[in-house]
PDB file of C-alpha atoms in Angstrom:
ATOM      1  CA  UNK A   1     -15.941 -28.231  22.930  1.00 53.00           C
ATOM      2  CA  UNK A   2     -19.357 -26.605  23.229  1.00 55.00           C
ATOM      3  CA  UNK A   3     -18.020 -24.157  25.831  1.00 55.00           C
ATOM      4  CA  UNK A   4     -15.095 -23.334  23.561  1.00 42.00           C
ATOM      5  CA  UNK A   5     -17.412 -22.569  20.638  1.00 45.00           C
ATOM      6  CA  UNK A   6     -19.567 -20.353  22.860  1.00 50.00           C
ATOM      7  CA  UNK A   7     -16.457 -18.533  24.070  1.00 40.00           C
ATOM      8  CA  UNK A   8     -15.219 -17.955  20.516  1.00 41.00           C
ATOM      9  CA  UNK A   9     -18.559 -16.472  19.467  1.00 44.00           C
ATOM     10  CA  UNK A  10     -18.497 -14.243  22.531  1.00 46.00           C
ATOM     11  CA  UNK A  11     -15.034 -12.973  21.625  1.00 40.00           C
ATOM     12  CA  UNK A  12     -15.782 -12.176  17.977  1.00 36.00           C
ATOM     13  CA  UNK A  13     -17.437  -8.788  18.672  1.00 44.00           C
ATOM     14  CA  UNK A  14     -14.519  -7.827  20.916  1.00 36.00           C
ATOM     15  CA  UNK A  15     -11.994  -8.760  18.232  1.00 33.00           C
ATOM     16  CA  UNK A  16     -13.896  -6.762  15.627  1.00 39.00           C
ATOM     17  CA  UNK A  17     -14.000  -3.754  17.963  1.00 41.00           C
ATOM     18  CA  UNK A  18     -10.267  -4.060  18.620  1.00 37.00           C
ATOM     19  CA  UNK A  19      -9.558  -4.044  14.870  1.00 45.00           C
ATOM     20  CA  UNK A  20     -11.763  -0.979  14.380  1.00 50.00           C
ATOM     21  CA  UNK A  21     -10.098   0.819  17.289  1.00 54.00           C
ATOM     22  CA  UNK A  22      -6.727   0.108  15.649  1.00 78.00           C
ATOM     23  CA  UNK A  23      -7.897   1.847  12.477  1.00 92.00           C
ATOM     24  CA  UNK A  24      -9.311   4.783  14.447  1.00 92.00           C
ATOM     25  CA  UNK A  25      -5.853   6.247  15.050  1.00 94.00           C
ATOM     26  CA  UNK A  26      -5.885   7.360  11.419  1.00 96.00           C
ATOM     27  CA  UNK A  27      -9.137   9.320  11.631  1.00 97.00           C
ATOM     28  CA  UNK A  28      -7.348  12.705  11.872  1.00 96.00           C
ATOM     29  CA  UNK A  29      -5.294  11.936   8.758  1.00 96.00           C
ATOM     30  CA  UNK A  30      -8.357  10.794   6.833  1.00 97.00           C
ATOM     31  CA  UNK A  31     -10.304  13.870   7.957  1.00 97.00           C
ATOM     32  CA  UNK A  32      -7.450  16.039   6.672  1.00 97.00           C
ATOM     33  CA  UNK A  33      -7.692  14.343   3.272  1.00 97.00           C
ATOM     34  CA  UNK A  34     -11.432  15.008   3.198  1.00 97.00           C
ATOM     35  CA  UNK A  35     -10.872  18.661   4.094  1.00 97.00           C
ATOM     36  CA  UNK A  36      -8.349  18.954   1.272  1.00 96.00           C
ATOM     37  CA  UNK A  37     -10.870  17.396  -1.110  1.00 97.00           C
ATOM     38  CA  UNK A  38     -13.502  19.949  -0.096  1.00 96.00           C
ATOM     39  CA  UNK A  39     -11.062  22.818  -0.607  1.00 97.00           C
ATOM     40  CA  UNK A  40      -9.765  21.542  -3.954  1.00 95.00           C
ATOM     41  CA  UNK A  41     -11.640  18.650  -5.523  1.00 95.00           C
ATOM     42  CA  UNK A  42      -9.243  16.199  -7.215  1.00 95.00           C
ATOM     43  CA  UNK A  43      -9.467  16.104 -10.988  1.00 94.00           C
ATOM     44  CA  UNK A  44     -11.575  13.392 -12.554  1.00 91.00           C
ATOM     45  CA  UNK A  45      -9.629  10.498 -14.022  1.00 94.00           C
ATOM     46  CA  UNK A  46      -6.665  10.900 -11.670  1.00 98.00           C
ATOM     47  CA  UNK A  47      -4.171   8.225 -10.682  1.00 98.00           C
ATOM     48  CA  UNK A  48      -4.550   7.448  -6.968  1.00 98.00           C
ATOM     49  CA  UNK A  49      -1.390   6.678  -5.002  1.00 98.00           C
ATOM     50  CA  UNK A  50      -2.253   5.162  -1.637  1.00 98.00           C
ATOM     51  CA  UNK A  51      -0.541   3.391   1.231  1.00 98.00           C
ATOM     52  CA  UNK A  52       2.012   4.072   3.922  1.00 97.00           C
ATOM     53  CA  UNK A  53       4.759   6.635   4.567  1.00 96.00           C
ATOM     54  CA  UNK A  54       6.718   5.964   1.375  1.00 97.00           C
ATOM     55  CA  UNK A  55       3.698   7.368  -0.470  1.00 98.00           C
ATOM     56  CA  UNK A  56       3.062  10.103   2.098  1.00 97.00           C
ATOM     57  CA  UNK A  57       6.684  11.318   1.890  1.00 97.00           C
ATOM     58  CA  UNK A  58       6.571  11.474  -1.905  1.00 98.00           C
ATOM     59  CA  UNK A  59       6.151  15.249  -2.013  1.00 96.00           C
ATOM     60  CA  UNK A  60       7.318  15.523  -5.627  1.00 98.00           C
ATOM     61  CA  UNK A  61       4.712  13.021  -6.871  1.00 98.00           C
ATOM     62  CA  UNK A  62       2.775  15.483  -9.030  1.00 97.00           C
ATOM     63  CA  UNK A  63       5.980  16.881 -10.549  1.00 98.00           C
ATOM     64  CA  UNK A  64       7.290  13.379 -11.213  1.00 98.00           C
ATOM     65  CA  UNK A  65       4.130  12.464 -13.179  1.00 98.00           C
ATOM     66  CA  UNK A  66       3.318  15.721 -15.001  1.00 97.00           C
ATOM     67  CA  UNK A  67       1.517  13.925 -17.805  1.00 95.00           C
ATOM     68  CA  UNK A  68      -1.318  12.774 -15.499  1.00 97.00           C
ATOM     69  CA  UNK A  69      -3.289  14.069 -12.544  1.00 97.00           C
ATOM     70  CA  UNK A  70      -2.323  12.330  -9.315  1.00 98.00           C
ATOM     71  CA  UNK A  71      -3.796  12.062  -5.834  1.00 98.00           C
ATOM     72  CA  UNK A  72      -1.503  11.283  -2.889  1.00 98.00           C
ATOM     73  CA  UNK A  73      -3.313   9.479  -0.101  1.00 98.00           C
ATOM     74  CA  UNK A  74      -0.412   7.983   1.812  1.00 98.00           C
ATOM     75  CA  UNK A  75      -0.548   8.053   5.600  1.00 97.00           C
ATOM     76  CA  UNK A  76       2.590   7.132   7.490  1.00 89.00           C
ATOM     77  CA  UNK A  77       2.685   4.038   9.650  1.00 94.00           C
ATOM     78  CA  UNK A  78      -0.396   2.530   8.054  1.00 97.00           C
ATOM     79  CA  UNK A  79      -0.838  -1.081   7.013  1.00 98.00           C
ATOM     80  CA  UNK A  80      -2.707  -2.424   3.989  1.00 98.00           C
ATOM     81  CA  UNK A  81      -5.918  -3.047   5.900  1.00 98.00           C
ATOM     82  CA  UNK A  82      -6.036   0.620   6.960  1.00 98.00           C
ATOM     83  CA  UNK A  83      -6.392   1.656   3.317  1.00 98.00           C
ATOM     84  CA  UNK A  84      -9.128  -0.936   2.892  1.00 98.00           C
ATOM     85  CA  UNK A  85     -10.946   0.192   6.041  1.00 98.00           C
ATOM     86  CA  UNK A  86     -10.971   3.820   4.891  1.00 98.00           C
ATOM     87  CA  UNK A  87     -11.563   3.074   1.208  1.00 98.00           C
ATOM     88  CA  UNK A  88     -15.092   4.499   1.348  1.00 97.00           C
ATOM     89  CA  UNK A  89     -13.515   7.857   2.252  1.00 97.00           C
ATOM     90  CA  UNK A  90     -10.206   7.943   0.358  1.00 97.00           C
ATOM     91  CA  UNK A  91     -10.736   5.624  -2.607  1.00 98.00           C
ATOM     92  CA  UNK A  92     -14.417   5.500  -3.562  1.00 97.00           C
ATOM     93  CA  UNK A  93     -14.991   9.280  -3.909  1.00 97.00           C
ATOM     94  CA  UNK A  94     -12.307   9.696  -6.582  1.00 97.00           C
ATOM     95  CA  UNK A  95     -13.283   7.019  -9.101  1.00 97.00           C
ATOM     96  CA  UNK A  96      -9.615   6.974 -10.033  1.00 98.00           C
ATOM     97  CA  UNK A  97      -8.467   5.900 -13.467  1.00 97.00           C
ATOM     98  CA  UNK A  98      -5.951   3.624 -11.757  1.00 98.00           C
ATOM     99  CA  UNK A  99      -4.588   2.934  -8.277  1.00 98.00           C
ATOM    100  CA  UNK A 100      -0.975   2.497  -7.182  1.00 98.00           C
ATOM    101  CA  UNK A 101      -0.463   1.008  -3.704  1.00 98.00           C
ATOM    102  CA  UNK A 102       2.633   0.819  -1.566  1.00 98.00           C
ATOM    103  CA  UNK A 103       2.299  -0.836   1.818  1.00 98.00           C
ATOM    104  CA  UNK A 104       3.345  -4.049   3.488  1.00 98.00           C
ATOM    105  CA  UNK A 105       6.580  -3.459   5.326  1.00 95.00           C
ATOM    106  CA  UNK A 106       4.736  -2.004   8.331  1.00 97.00           C
ATOM    107  CA  UNK A 107       2.496  -5.061   8.236  1.00 98.00           C
ATOM    108  CA  UNK A 108       5.473  -7.412   8.461  1.00 98.00           C
ATOM    109  CA  UNK A 109       7.147  -5.253  11.100  1.00 97.00           C
ATOM    110  CA  UNK A 110       3.996  -5.487  13.225  1.00 97.00           C
ATOM    111  CA  UNK A 111       3.882  -9.268  12.952  1.00 97.00           C
ATOM    112  CA  UNK A 112       1.683 -10.022   9.948  1.00 98.00           C
ATOM    113  CA  UNK A 113       2.675 -13.106   7.979  1.00 98.00           C
ATOM    114  CA  UNK A 114       3.548 -12.901   4.274  1.00 98.00           C
ATOM    115  CA  UNK A 115       0.308 -14.772   3.588  1.00 98.00           C
ATOM    116  CA  UNK A 116      -1.651 -12.120   5.507  1.00 98.00           C
ATOM    117  CA  UNK A 117      -0.012  -9.378   3.455  1.00 98.00           C
ATOM    118  CA  UNK A 118      -1.189 -11.090   0.268  1.00 98.00           C
ATOM    119  CA  UNK A 119      -4.672 -11.655   1.646  1.00 98.00           C
ATOM    120  CA  UNK A 120      -4.961  -8.058   2.845  1.00 98.00           C
ATOM    121  CA  UNK A 121      -3.936  -6.766  -0.576  1.00 98.00           C
ATOM    122  CA  UNK A 122      -6.518  -9.043  -2.197  1.00 98.00           C
ATOM    123  CA  UNK A 123      -9.117  -7.610   0.191  1.00 98.00           C
ATOM    124  CA  UNK A 124      -8.126  -4.093  -0.869  1.00 98.00           C
ATOM    125  CA  UNK A 125      -8.535  -5.035  -4.532  1.00 98.00           C
ATOM    126  CA  UNK A 126     -12.007  -6.417  -3.843  1.00 98.00           C
ATOM    127  CA  UNK A 127     -12.991  -3.284  -1.925  1.00 98.00           C
ATOM    128  CA  UNK A 128     -11.733  -0.905  -4.610  1.00 98.00           C
ATOM    129  CA  UNK A 129     -13.392  -2.865  -7.398  1.00 98.00           C
ATOM    130  CA  UNK A 130     -16.694  -3.043  -5.568  1.00 97.00           C
ATOM    131  CA  UNK A 131     -16.890   0.677  -6.366  1.00 95.00           C
ATOM    132  CA  UNK A 132     -15.025   0.772  -9.681  1.00 97.00           C
ATOM    133  CA  UNK A 133     -15.140  -2.669 -11.307  1.00 97.00           C
ATOM    134  CA  UNK A 134     -11.985  -3.467 -13.231  1.00 96.00           C
ATOM    135  CA  UNK A 135     -10.017  -0.417 -12.089  1.00 98.00           C
ATOM    136  CA  UNK A 136      -6.315  -1.124 -12.816  1.00 98.00           C
ATOM    137  CA  UNK A 137      -4.343  -1.600  -9.595  1.00 98.00           C
ATOM    138  CA  UNK A 138      -0.581  -1.830  -9.176  1.00 98.00           C
ATOM    139  CA  UNK A 139       1.251  -3.049  -6.080  1.00 98.00           C
ATOM    140  CA  UNK A 140       4.744  -1.638  -5.622  1.00 98.00           C
ATOM    141  CA  UNK A 141       6.907  -4.431  -4.214  1.00 98.00           C
ATOM    142  CA  UNK A 142       7.752  -4.124  -0.535  1.00 98.00           C
ATOM    143  CA  UNK A 143      11.109  -2.380  -0.401  1.00 97.00           C
ATOM    144  CA  UNK A 144      14.261  -3.938   1.081  1.00 97.00           C
ATOM    145  CA  UNK A 145      15.273  -1.177   3.508  1.00 96.00           C
ATOM    146  CA  UNK A 146      18.440  -0.945   5.551  1.00 96.00           C
ATOM    147  CA  UNK A 147      16.483  -0.423   8.773  1.00 96.00           C
ATOM    148  CA  UNK A 148      14.423  -3.563   8.264  1.00 97.00           C
ATOM    149  CA  UNK A 149      17.004  -5.823   6.664  1.00 95.00           C
ATOM    150  CA  UNK A 150      16.131  -8.498   9.210  1.00 96.00           C
ATOM    151  CA  UNK A 151      12.741  -8.774   7.482  1.00 97.00           C
ATOM    152  CA  UNK A 152      14.248  -9.574   4.066  1.00 97.00           C
ATOM    153  CA  UNK A 153      13.206 -13.258   4.055  1.00 97.00           C
ATOM    154  CA  UNK A 154       9.607 -12.338   4.891  1.00 98.00           C
ATOM    155  CA  UNK A 155       9.660  -9.443   2.428  1.00 98.00           C
ATOM    156  CA  UNK A 156      10.799 -11.774  -0.351  1.00 98.00           C
ATOM    157  CA  UNK A 157       8.074 -14.261   0.536  1.00 98.00           C
ATOM    158  CA  UNK A 158       5.343 -11.616   0.756  1.00 98.00           C
ATOM    159  CA  UNK A 159       6.377 -10.110  -2.572  1.00 98.00           C
ATOM    160  CA  UNK A 160       6.353 -13.544  -4.214  1.00 98.00           C
ATOM    161  CA  UNK A 161       2.870 -14.243  -2.877  1.00 98.00           C
ATOM    162  CA  UNK A 162       1.516 -10.888  -4.036  1.00 98.00           C
ATOM    163  CA  UNK A 163       3.134 -11.392  -7.423  1.00 98.00           C
ATOM    164  CA  UNK A 164       1.507 -14.820  -7.772  1.00 98.00           C
ATOM    165  CA  UNK A 165      -1.871 -13.428  -6.720  1.00 98.00           C
ATOM    166  CA  UNK A 166      -1.608 -10.512  -9.158  1.00 98.00           C
ATOM    167  CA  UNK A 167      -0.886 -12.942 -11.993  1.00 98.00           C
ATOM    168  CA  UNK A 168      -4.315 -14.506 -11.431  1.00 98.00           C
ATOM    169  CA  UNK A 169      -6.183 -11.188 -11.580  1.00 98.00           C
ATOM    170  CA  UNK A 170      -7.020  -9.174 -14.661  1.00 97.00           C
ATOM    171  CA  UNK A 171      -5.693  -5.647 -14.397  1.00 98.00           C
ATOM    172  CA  UNK A 172      -3.720  -6.212 -11.175  1.00 98.00           C
ATOM    173  CA  UNK A 173       0.029  -5.715 -11.558  1.00 98.00           C
ATOM    174  CA  UNK A 174       3.014  -6.392  -9.329  1.00 98.00           C
ATOM    175  CA  UNK A 175       5.757  -3.820  -9.910  1.00 98.00           C
ATOM    176  CA  UNK A 176       9.118  -5.317  -8.994  1.00 97.00           C
ATOM    177  CA  UNK A 177      10.806  -2.351  -7.360  1.00 95.00           C
ATOM    178  CA  UNK A 178      12.310  -4.754  -4.800  1.00 97.00           C
ATOM    179  CA  UNK A 179      15.067  -5.986  -7.115  1.00 95.00           C
ATOM    180  CA  UNK A 180      15.931  -2.442  -8.203  1.00 93.00           C
ATOM    181  CA  UNK A 181      16.746  -1.440  -4.636  1.00 95.00           C
ATOM    182  CA  UNK A 182      19.175  -4.302  -4.016  1.00 95.00           C
ATOM    183  CA  UNK A 183      22.906  -4.071  -4.512  1.00 92.00           C
ATOM    184  CA  UNK A 184      25.060  -6.666  -6.244  1.00 91.00           C
ATOM    185  CA  UNK A 185      25.457  -8.372  -2.874  1.00 92.00           C
ATOM    186  CA  UNK A 186      21.697  -8.873  -2.631  1.00 92.00           C
ATOM    187  CA  UNK A 187      21.403  -6.408   0.265  1.00 94.00           C
ATOM    188  CA  UNK A 188      19.644  -3.028   0.532  1.00 95.00           C
ATOM    189  CA  UNK A 189      21.719  -0.157  -0.822  1.00 95.00           C
ATOM    190  CA  UNK A 190      22.299   2.484   1.916  1.00 96.00           C
ATOM    191  CA  UNK A 191      22.814   5.238  -0.660  1.00 97.00           C
ATOM    192  CA  UNK A 192      19.135   4.928  -1.662  1.00 97.00           C
ATOM    193  CA  UNK A 193      17.842   5.728   1.819  1.00 97.00           C
ATOM    194  CA  UNK A 194      17.731   8.650   4.195  1.00 96.00           C
ATOM    195  CA  UNK A 195      19.369   8.809   7.595  1.00 96.00           C
ATOM    196  CA  UNK A 196      16.713   6.572   9.170  1.00 96.00           C
ATOM    197  CA  UNK A 197      17.563   3.753   6.758  1.00 97.00           C
ATOM    198  CA  UNK A 198      13.849   3.193   6.218  1.00 96.00           C
ATOM    199  CA  UNK A 199      12.583   5.921   3.921  1.00 97.00           C
ATOM    200  CA  UNK A 200      14.041   6.413   0.473  1.00 97.00           C
ATOM    201  CA  UNK A 201      15.903   9.488  -0.689  1.00 98.00           C
ATOM    202  CA  UNK A 202      15.581  10.992  -4.152  1.00 98.00           C
ATOM    203  CA  UNK A 203      17.778   8.281  -5.686  1.00 97.00           C
ATOM    204  CA  UNK A 204      15.406   5.634  -4.379  1.00 98.00           C
ATOM    205  CA  UNK A 205      12.330   7.406  -5.695  1.00 98.00           C
ATOM    206  CA  UNK A 206      13.939   7.780  -9.119  1.00 98.00           C
ATOM    207  CA  UNK A 207      14.217   3.994  -9.279  1.00 97.00           C
ATOM    208  CA  UNK A 208      10.556   3.720  -8.315  1.00 98.00           C
ATOM    209  CA  UNK A 209       9.610   6.201 -11.018  1.00 98.00           C
ATOM    210  CA  UNK A 210      11.498   4.175 -13.627  1.00 98.00           C
ATOM    211  CA  UNK A 211       9.239   1.184 -13.048  1.00 97.00           C
ATOM    212  CA  UNK A 212       5.955   2.926 -12.184  1.00 98.00           C
ATOM    213  CA  UNK A 213       5.887   5.438 -15.048  1.00 97.00           C
ATOM    214  CA  UNK A 214       5.676   2.839 -17.865  1.00 98.00           C
ATOM    215  CA  UNK A 215       2.735   1.182 -16.092  1.00 98.00           C
ATOM    216  CA  UNK A 216       0.943   4.490 -15.580  1.00 98.00           C
ATOM    217  CA  UNK A 217       1.578   5.391 -19.212  1.00 96.00           C
ATOM    218  CA  UNK A 218      -0.068   2.173 -20.356  1.00 96.00           C
ATOM    219  CA  UNK A 219      -3.274   2.718 -18.345  1.00 96.00           C
ATOM    220  CA  UNK A 220      -6.169   3.383 -20.733  1.00 90.00           C
ATOM    221  CA  UNK A 221      -7.484   6.938 -20.689  1.00 85.00           C
TER     222      UNK A 221
END
């Protein structure tokens, strides 16, 4: 037992380094965000959209929310913990009026459990609020895509866990875009997705907008 404990302590630095190396792949994307910020500083009091490729691909974001200033900090392929790791660089500097996150399906695809998804989102909330206490944060439900239909049971479980967590936190909201993207048969609707079956087309984003816009409109100015 003593040898096992010694071995575990010896491995901890290696595990931490491995996690950091995993995040390092996003350094070029984060550096590009910082360069964009230097060229054109985001407006104060903006709404920050952050997360994975469904945010990154949302090129019409500013036009879809003309009543507010928005910042798009999505980077494709990322998991929730990547946004937390880089929060000092792509969350803290903005002091956003509110934050909208979409991530989680990459996490499940890469083997994270639904419980880990919830815990990683909770860690992101803590990180963001360490800088801006009480900042409103919304989690867009993990989408039921055609390409990852096999993950539906885990997606449902992860969404339920995040929803339950959000209900315990002041100013943290779960936005149920999951149900909107399902057909009457309870399956993902192919007509809402592009050719890869993973990323939404305009029809899918319009459904997102229908549930996100009321929340954004209710955020105190």
